[in-house]
Amino acid sequence: MSQQFHHQNDTKVISSSLLDNASLLFCGRFWKFQRKESQFQAFVKKFLASRVFMIIMISTIISNAIVMILWTYPKSRLPLFRFFEASEFFFLAIYISEFIIKLYADPIGFWEDGYNLLDVVIFFIVFIPHIIPKIMGIYYPYINIAQGIQSLRILKIITYSRGMRTLITSVGQIASIVASVLILFFVLMYIFAILGFCLFGVSERADLDNWGNLALAFFTLFSLATVDGWTDLQEQLDARNFLLSRVFTIIFILLASFVFLSMFVGVMIIHTENSMKKFERELTLERHTILMEEKQAILKRQQEEVSQLMQTQKNVDYSFAELVENFKKTLQHTDPMVLDDFGTSLPFIDVYLSTLDNQDATISKLQELYYEMVHVLRLMLEDLPQKEQSQSSEKVLTSWAHTFLL
């Protein structure tokens, strides 16, 4: 019994150790997989933010728009039917890939961006002409509407254009002001529509085609507000001898066209200009940030090279000139030279002071060499006779001066 009990305990220990090893192996592999997946996800995010992806998507959207333009011509629709069909599947594949990649890169943040939601709506609109014939048949009477709304595909370009997004944001910011202007304009048209109906749509000489009811009066006033064919409308009123028609027309055009519409356009221009200035400031700040990051990277590289130079000077018995030449070979002259905060680093100060010390030592040795040359020349002149001394002194001085100048 004791042997059987020990055997069972050994079996349990072995099985538990195997389970622990298996769980550790599984956790290790899962951690490696999760780490690789996070690295790949970071790579996908970097690719989505790159200029290459933006160029690919903008080119695809523009190409799709051009193909849709060609599809509207009856002469090219039948001969290029296969081309249109293949290009449609090609564009669908790109849009599906874009949706999957964006959703994989940020599954939660994808739904928080309004422009991504616009892409999702367009993504489902793209499939409507392919789904309706399968469900309702190819002779469904409203299939043309589904094909017509495919023009909304070009709205995907807004996602990749910061300028368009800025304009849309500015329009959204002034939505309340625009709504107030439009409400005032509607109130003005309502007052003049009732007045016009009572003046020109009730009497025996009534103009029933333009002022017969409130809806027609609204449409006529809209034509007057846009100053589109207002002379024809006024001629019809003059033909019926309405005395107040010209005063009515002039007052409404002054209020509607010169006041309210000008106010609407002015509000749009002012807020759009402010948004564009803000957009330019953001671009300037972004460029400055990128430039500072590049400077920091170059500064870090230069500091590392200076530190390596100092370490090499300590470990290897090189001359200072050789170290400087080796340092010059590491420099990349295509990069901008960073001077900000570079002179305050301790490695640079140490190398700079060492350079000054070497320069001082070199100048001191040159001065000693010239002093020795002058002393030797003086001794040589003292040993020569008087007559030869003057001639040789001139030659020696001339040659020494020539050597000194060289």
Coordinates of C-alpha atoms in Angstrom, one line a residue:
M1 CA 0.0 0.0 0.0
S2 CA 2.8 2.4 0.9
Q3 CA 4.5 1.7 -2.4
Q4 CA 1.3 2.3 -4.3
F5 CA 0.7 5.5 -2.4
H6 CA 4.2 6.8 -3.2
H7 CA 3.7 5.8 -6.8
Q8 CA 0.4 7.8 -6.9
N9 CA 2.1 10.8 -5.4
D10 CA 5.0 10.6 -7.9
T11 CA 2.5 10.4 -10.7
K12 CA 0.7 13.5 -9.4
V13 CA 3.9 15.5 -9.0
I14 CA 5.0 14.5 -12.5
S15 CA 1.6 15.4 -14.0
S16 CA 1.5 18.8 -12.2
S17 CA 5.0 19.6 -13.3
L18 CA 4.1 18.7 -16.9
L19 CA 1.0 21.0 -16.6
D20 CA 3.1 23.8 -15.2
N21 CA 5.7 23.4 -18.0
A22 CA 2.9 23.3 -20.6
S23 CA 1.2 26.4 -19.1
L24 CA 4.5 28.3 -19.0
L25 CA 5.3 27.3 -22.6
F26 CA 1.8 28.4 -23.7
C27 CA 2.1 31.7 -21.8
G28 CA 5.5 32.3 -23.3
R29 CA 4.3 31.7 -26.8
F30 CA 1.2 33.8 -26.2
W31 CA 3.3 36.6 -24.9
K32 CA 5.6 36.4 -27.9
F33 CA 2.6 36.4 -30.3
Q34 CA 1.0 39.3 -28.4
R35 CA 4.3 41.3 -28.6
K36 CA 4.7 40.6 -32.3
E37 CA 1.0 41.6 -32.9
S38 CA 1.5 44.9 -31.0
Q39 CA 4.6 45.6 -33.1
F40 CA 2.7 44.8 -36.3
Q41 CA -0.2 46.9 -35.2
A42 CA 2.2 49.8 -34.5
F43 CA 3.7 49.3 -38.0
V44 CA 0.2 49.4 -39.5
K45 CA -0.6 52.6 -37.7
K46 CA 2.6 54.1 -39.0
F47 CA 1.7 53.0 -42.5
L48 CA -1.7 54.5 -42.3
A49 CA -0.2 57.9 -41.2
S50 CA 2.4 57.8 -44.0
R51 CA 2.4 59.8 -47.1
V52 CA 2.5 56.7 -49.3
F53 CA -0.9 55.4 -48.1
M54 CA -2.4 58.9 -48.5
I55 CA -1.1 59.1 -52.1
I56 CA -2.4 55.5 -52.8
M57 CA -5.9 56.3 -51.5
I58 CA -6.2 59.7 -53.2
S59 CA -5.1 58.2 -56.5
T60 CA -7.7 55.4 -56.1
I61 CA -10.5 57.9 -55.4
I62 CA -9.6 60.1 -58.3
S63 CA -9.3 57.2 -60.7
N64 CA -12.7 55.9 -59.5
A65 CA -14.2 59.3 -60.2
I66 CA -12.7 59.3 -63.7
V67 CA -14.0 55.8 -64.5
M68 CA -17.5 56.9 -63.3
I69 CA -17.3 59.9 -65.7
L70 CA -16.4 57.6 -68.6
W71 CA -19.3 55.3 -67.6
T72 CA -21.8 58.1 -68.1
Y73 CA -21.1 58.2 -71.9
P74 CA -23.2 55.8 -73.8
K75 CA -20.6 55.4 -76.6
S76 CA -18.0 54.1 -74.2
R77 CA -20.3 52.1 -71.9
L78 CA -20.8 49.1 -74.1
P79 CA -17.3 48.8 -75.6
L80 CA -15.6 49.2 -72.2
F81 CA -18.1 47.1 -70.3
R82 CA -15.4 44.5 -69.2
F83 CA -13.1 47.3 -68.2
F84 CA -15.8 49.0 -66.1
E85 CA -16.6 45.7 -64.4
A86 CA -13.0 44.8 -63.6
S87 CA -12.2 48.3 -62.4
E88 CA -15.3 48.2 -60.1
F89 CA -14.0 45.0 -58.4
F90 CA -10.6 46.6 -58.1
F91 CA -11.9 49.7 -56.4
L92 CA -14.1 47.5 -54.1
A93 CA -11.1 45.5 -53.1
I94 CA -9.1 48.6 -52.2
Y95 CA -12.0 50.1 -50.2
I96 CA -12.5 46.8 -48.3
S97 CA -8.8 46.6 -47.6
E98 CA -8.8 50.1 -46.3
F99 CA -11.7 49.5 -44.0
I100 CA -10.1 46.3 -42.6
I101 CA -6.7 47.9 -42.1
K102 CA -8.1 50.9 -40.3
L103 CA -10.3 48.8 -38.1
Y104 CA -7.4 46.5 -37.2
A105 CA -5.1 49.4 -36.4
D106 CA -7.5 51.0 -33.9
P107 CA -10.6 48.9 -33.2
I108 CA -12.0 51.4 -30.6
G109 CA -10.7 54.7 -31.8
F110 CA -11.9 54.0 -35.3
W111 CA -15.5 54.6 -34.3
E112 CA -14.7 57.8 -32.5
D113 CA -13.6 59.7 -35.6
G114 CA -16.5 61.3 -37.6
Y115 CA -14.6 61.0 -40.9
N116 CA -14.2 57.3 -40.3
L117 CA -18.0 57.0 -39.8
L118 CA -18.4 58.9 -43.1
D119 CA -16.2 56.3 -44.7
V120 CA -18.3 53.5 -43.2
V121 CA -21.5 55.0 -44.7
I122 CA -19.8 55.3 -48.1
F123 CA -18.5 51.8 -47.7
F124 CA -22.1 50.4 -47.4
I125 CA -23.3 52.7 -50.2
V126 CA -20.8 51.1 -52.5
F127 CA -22.3 47.7 -52.1
I128 CA -26.0 48.8 -52.7
P129 CA -25.9 48.4 -56.5
H130 CA -24.4 44.9 -56.0
I131 CA -26.9 43.8 -53.3
I132 CA -30.2 45.1 -54.8
P133 CA -30.1 43.0 -58.0
K134 CA -29.5 39.9 -55.9
I135 CA -32.6 40.6 -53.7
M136 CA -35.0 42.6 -55.9
G137 CA -33.9 41.5 -59.3
I138 CA -32.0 43.3 -62.1
Y139 CA -35.2 45.1 -63.3
Y140 CA -35.9 46.8 -60.0
P141 CA -37.2 50.3 -60.9
Y142 CA -35.1 52.2 -58.4
I143 CA -31.8 50.6 -59.3
N144 CA -30.8 53.8 -61.1
I145 CA -31.0 55.8 -57.8
A146 CA -28.6 53.3 -56.2
Q147 CA -26.2 53.7 -59.1
G148 CA -26.5 57.5 -58.9
I149 CA -25.6 57.8 -55.3
Q150 CA -22.3 56.1 -56.1
S151 CA -21.0 59.6 -56.8
L152 CA -20.7 59.9 -53.0
R153 CA -17.6 57.8 -53.3
I154 CA -15.6 61.0 -54.0
L155 CA -16.4 62.2 -50.5
K156 CA -13.8 59.8 -49.2
I157 CA -11.2 62.3 -50.4
I158 CA -12.2 64.5 -47.5
T159 CA -10.6 62.1 -45.1
Y160 CA -7.2 62.6 -46.7
S161 CA -7.4 66.3 -47.3
R162 CA -6.7 68.5 -44.2
G163 CA -7.8 71.6 -46.1
M164 CA -11.2 70.2 -46.8
R165 CA -11.5 69.0 -43.2
T166 CA -10.7 72.5 -42.0
L167 CA -13.4 74.0 -44.2
I168 CA -16.0 71.5 -43.0
T169 CA -15.0 72.1 -39.4
S170 CA -15.4 75.9 -39.9
V171 CA -18.9 75.3 -41.4
G172 CA -19.8 73.2 -38.5
Q173 CA -18.7 75.8 -36.0
I174 CA -20.8 78.5 -37.6
A175 CA -23.9 76.3 -38.0
S176 CA -25.8 78.1 -35.3
I177 CA -25.1 81.5 -36.9
V178 CA -26.0 80.3 -40.3
A179 CA -29.2 78.8 -38.9
S180 CA -30.1 82.2 -37.4
V181 CA -29.5 84.0 -40.7
L182 CA -31.6 81.4 -42.6
I183 CA -34.5 81.7 -40.0
L184 CA -34.5 85.5 -40.4
F185 CA -34.5 85.1 -44.2
F186 CA -37.4 82.6 -44.0
V187 CA -39.4 85.1 -41.8
L188 CA -38.7 87.8 -44.4
M189 CA -39.9 85.6 -47.2
Y190 CA -43.0 84.5 -45.2
I191 CA -44.0 88.2 -44.6
F192 CA -43.5 89.1 -48.3
A193 CA -45.2 85.9 -49.5
I194 CA -48.4 86.7 -47.6
L195 CA -48.2 90.4 -48.7
G196 CA -47.5 89.4 -52.4
F197 CA -50.4 86.9 -52.4
C198 CA -52.8 89.5 -51.0
L199 CA -51.6 92.2 -53.5
F200 CA -51.1 90.2 -56.7
G201 CA -52.9 86.9 -56.3
V202 CA -56.4 87.7 -55.1
S203 CA -57.7 90.5 -57.3
E204 CA -59.3 90.2 -60.7
R205 CA -56.0 91.0 -62.5
A206 CA -54.3 88.4 -60.3
D207 CA -51.1 86.7 -61.5
L208 CA -52.1 83.2 -60.6
D209 CA -49.0 81.6 -62.2
N210 CA -46.6 83.4 -59.8
W211 CA -48.7 84.5 -56.8
G212 CA -51.7 82.1 -56.9
N213 CA -50.9 80.5 -53.6
L214 CA -48.3 80.6 -50.8
A215 CA -46.1 77.9 -52.4
L216 CA -45.9 79.8 -55.7
A217 CA -45.3 83.1 -53.9
F218 CA -42.4 81.5 -52.0
F219 CA -40.9 80.2 -55.3
T220 CA -41.3 83.6 -56.9
L221 CA -39.7 85.4 -54.0
F222 CA -36.7 83.0 -54.1
S223 CA -36.2 84.0 -57.8
L224 CA -36.3 87.6 -56.8
A225 CA -33.8 87.0 -53.9
T226 CA -31.3 85.4 -56.3
V227 CA -32.0 88.2 -58.8
D228 CA -32.6 85.6 -61.5
G229 CA -35.2 86.7 -64.0
W230 CA -36.7 89.3 -61.8
T231 CA -37.2 91.7 -64.7
D232 CA -39.5 89.1 -66.4
L233 CA -41.5 88.8 -63.2
Q234 CA -41.8 92.6 -62.9
E235 CA -42.9 92.9 -66.5
Q236 CA -45.7 90.5 -65.9
L237 CA -46.8 92.6 -62.9
D238 CA -46.5 95.8 -64.9
A239 CA -48.7 94.3 -67.7
R240 CA -51.5 93.9 -65.1
N241 CA -51.1 97.5 -63.9
F242 CA -50.2 96.8 -60.3
L243 CA -49.2 100.2 -58.9
L244 CA -47.2 99.0 -55.8
S245 CA -45.4 96.1 -57.7
R246 CA -42.2 98.0 -58.3
V247 CA -42.0 99.3 -54.7
F248 CA -42.6 95.8 -53.5
T249 CA -39.9 94.3 -55.8
I250 CA -37.3 96.9 -55.0
I251 CA -37.8 96.7 -51.2
F252 CA -37.7 92.8 -51.2
I253 CA -34.5 92.7 -53.4
L254 CA -32.7 95.2 -51.2
L255 CA -33.6 93.3 -48.0
A256 CA -33.1 89.8 -49.3
S257 CA -30.3 90.0 -51.7
F258 CA -28.2 93.0 -50.5
V259 CA -28.7 92.5 -46.7
F260 CA -29.5 88.9 -45.8
L261 CA -27.5 87.1 -48.5
S262 CA -24.6 89.4 -48.1
M263 CA -24.7 88.8 -44.4
F264 CA -24.7 85.1 -45.0
V265 CA -21.7 85.3 -47.4
G266 CA -19.9 87.6 -45.0
V267 CA -20.3 85.3 -42.1
M268 CA -19.0 82.4 -44.1
I269 CA -16.0 84.3 -45.4
I270 CA -15.0 85.6 -42.0
H271 CA -15.2 82.2 -40.2
T272 CA -13.5 80.4 -43.2
E273 CA -10.7 82.9 -43.1
N274 CA -10.2 82.4 -39.4
S275 CA -10.2 78.7 -39.8
M276 CA -7.6 78.9 -42.6
K277 CA -5.4 81.1 -40.4
K278 CA -5.8 78.5 -37.6
F279 CA -4.9 75.8 -40.0
E280 CA -1.8 77.6 -41.2
R281 CA -0.7 78.1 -37.6
E282 CA -1.2 74.4 -36.9
L283 CA 0.9 73.5 -40.0
T284 CA 3.6 75.9 -38.9
L285 CA 3.6 74.4 -35.4
E286 CA 3.7 70.9 -36.8
R287 CA 6.6 71.7 -39.1
H288 CA 8.5 73.3 -36.2
T289 CA 7.8 70.2 -34.1
I290 CA 9.2 67.9 -36.8
L291 CA 12.2 70.2 -37.3
M292 CA 12.9 70.1 -33.5
E293 CA 12.7 66.3 -33.5
E294 CA 15.1 66.1 -36.4
K295 CA 17.5 68.5 -34.6
Q296 CA 17.3 66.4 -31.4
A297 CA 18.1 63.3 -33.4
I298 CA 21.1 64.9 -35.1
L299 CA 22.2 66.4 -31.8
K300 CA 22.0 63.0 -30.1
R301 CA 24.0 61.4 -33.0
Q302 CA 26.7 64.1 -32.8
Q303 CA 27.0 63.8 -29.0
E304 CA 27.4 60.0 -29.4
E305 CA 30.1 60.5 -32.0
V306 CA 31.9 63.0 -29.7
S307 CA 31.6 60.6 -26.8
Q308 CA 33.1 57.8 -29.0
L309 CA 35.9 60.1 -30.0
M310 CA 36.7 60.9 -26.4
Q311 CA 36.6 57.2 -25.5
T312 CA 38.9 56.4 -28.4
Q313 CA 41.3 59.1 -27.3
K314 CA 41.4 57.5 -23.8
N315 CA 41.8 53.9 -24.9
V316 CA 43.9 54.2 -28.1
D317 CA 47.2 56.1 -28.4
Y318 CA 46.2 58.1 -31.5
S319 CA 47.4 61.6 -32.2
F320 CA 44.8 64.4 -32.1
A321 CA 45.0 65.1 -35.8
E322 CA 44.2 61.4 -36.6
L323 CA 41.2 61.5 -34.2
V324 CA 39.9 64.7 -35.8
E325 CA 40.3 63.1 -39.3
N326 CA 38.4 60.0 -38.1
F327 CA 35.7 62.3 -36.6
K328 CA 35.3 64.2 -39.9
K329 CA 34.7 60.9 -41.8
T330 CA 31.6 60.2 -39.5
L331 CA 30.0 63.6 -40.3
Q332 CA 27.2 63.7 -42.8
H333 CA 27.3 67.0 -44.5
T334 CA 23.8 66.6 -46.0
D335 CA 22.3 67.0 -42.6
P336 CA 21.8 70.4 -41.1
M337 CA 24.2 71.4 -38.4
V338 CA 22.6 71.7 -35.0
L339 CA 24.0 74.5 -32.9
D340 CA 21.2 74.9 -30.3
D341 CA 22.2 73.4 -26.9
F342 CA 25.2 71.8 -28.4
G343 CA 27.8 74.1 -26.8
T344 CA 26.4 73.4 -23.3
S345 CA 27.1 69.6 -23.4
L346 CA 30.1 68.5 -21.3
P347 CA 31.6 66.2 -23.9
F348 CA 31.7 69.0 -26.4
I349 CA 33.3 71.4 -23.9
D350 CA 35.9 68.8 -23.0
V351 CA 36.8 68.2 -26.7
Y352 CA 36.8 72.0 -27.4
L353 CA 39.1 72.7 -24.5
S354 CA 41.4 69.9 -25.6
T355 CA 41.5 71.4 -29.1
L356 CA 42.5 74.8 -27.7
D357 CA 45.2 73.2 -25.5
N358 CA 46.6 71.5 -28.6
Q359 CA 46.5 74.7 -30.6
D360 CA 48.3 76.6 -27.8
A361 CA 51.0 73.9 -27.6
T362 CA 51.5 73.9 -31.3
I363 CA 51.9 77.7 -31.4
S364 CA 54.3 77.6 -28.5
K365 CA 56.5 75.1 -30.3
L366 CA 56.4 77.2 -33.5
Q367 CA 57.5 80.2 -31.5
E368 CA 60.4 78.2 -29.9
L369 CA 61.4 77.0 -33.3
Y370 CA 61.6 80.6 -34.7
Y371 CA 63.6 81.7 -31.6
E372 CA 66.1 79.0 -32.2
M373 CA 66.4 79.9 -35.9
V374 CA 67.1 83.5 -35.0
H375 CA 69.7 82.5 -32.4
V376 CA 71.5 80.2 -34.9
L377 CA 71.6 83.0 -37.5
R378 CA 73.0 85.4 -35.0
L379 CA 75.8 83.0 -34.1
M380 CA 76.6 82.4 -37.8
L381 CA 76.9 86.1 -38.4
E382 CA 79.2 86.7 -35.5
D383 CA 81.7 84.0 -36.8
L384 CA 82.0 85.6 -40.3
P385 CA 84.5 88.4 -41.2
Q386 CA 83.2 92.0 -41.4
K387 CA 83.0 92.2 -45.2
E388 CA 81.5 88.8 -45.8
Q389 CA 79.2 89.3 -42.8
S390 CA 77.3 92.1 -44.5
Q391 CA 76.8 90.2 -47.8
S392 CA 75.9 86.9 -46.1
S393 CA 73.7 88.6 -43.7
E394 CA 71.7 90.1 -46.5
K395 CA 71.4 86.7 -48.2
V396 CA 70.5 84.9 -45.0
L397 CA 68.0 87.5 -44.0
T398 CA 66.4 87.4 -47.5
S399 CA 66.2 83.6 -47.5
W400 CA 64.9 83.6 -43.9
A401 CA 62.3 86.2 -44.8
H402 CA 61.3 84.2 -47.8
T403 CA 61.0 81.0 -45.8
F404 CA 59.0 82.8 -43.1
L405 CA 56.6 84.2 -45.7
L406 CA 56.1 80.8 -47.2

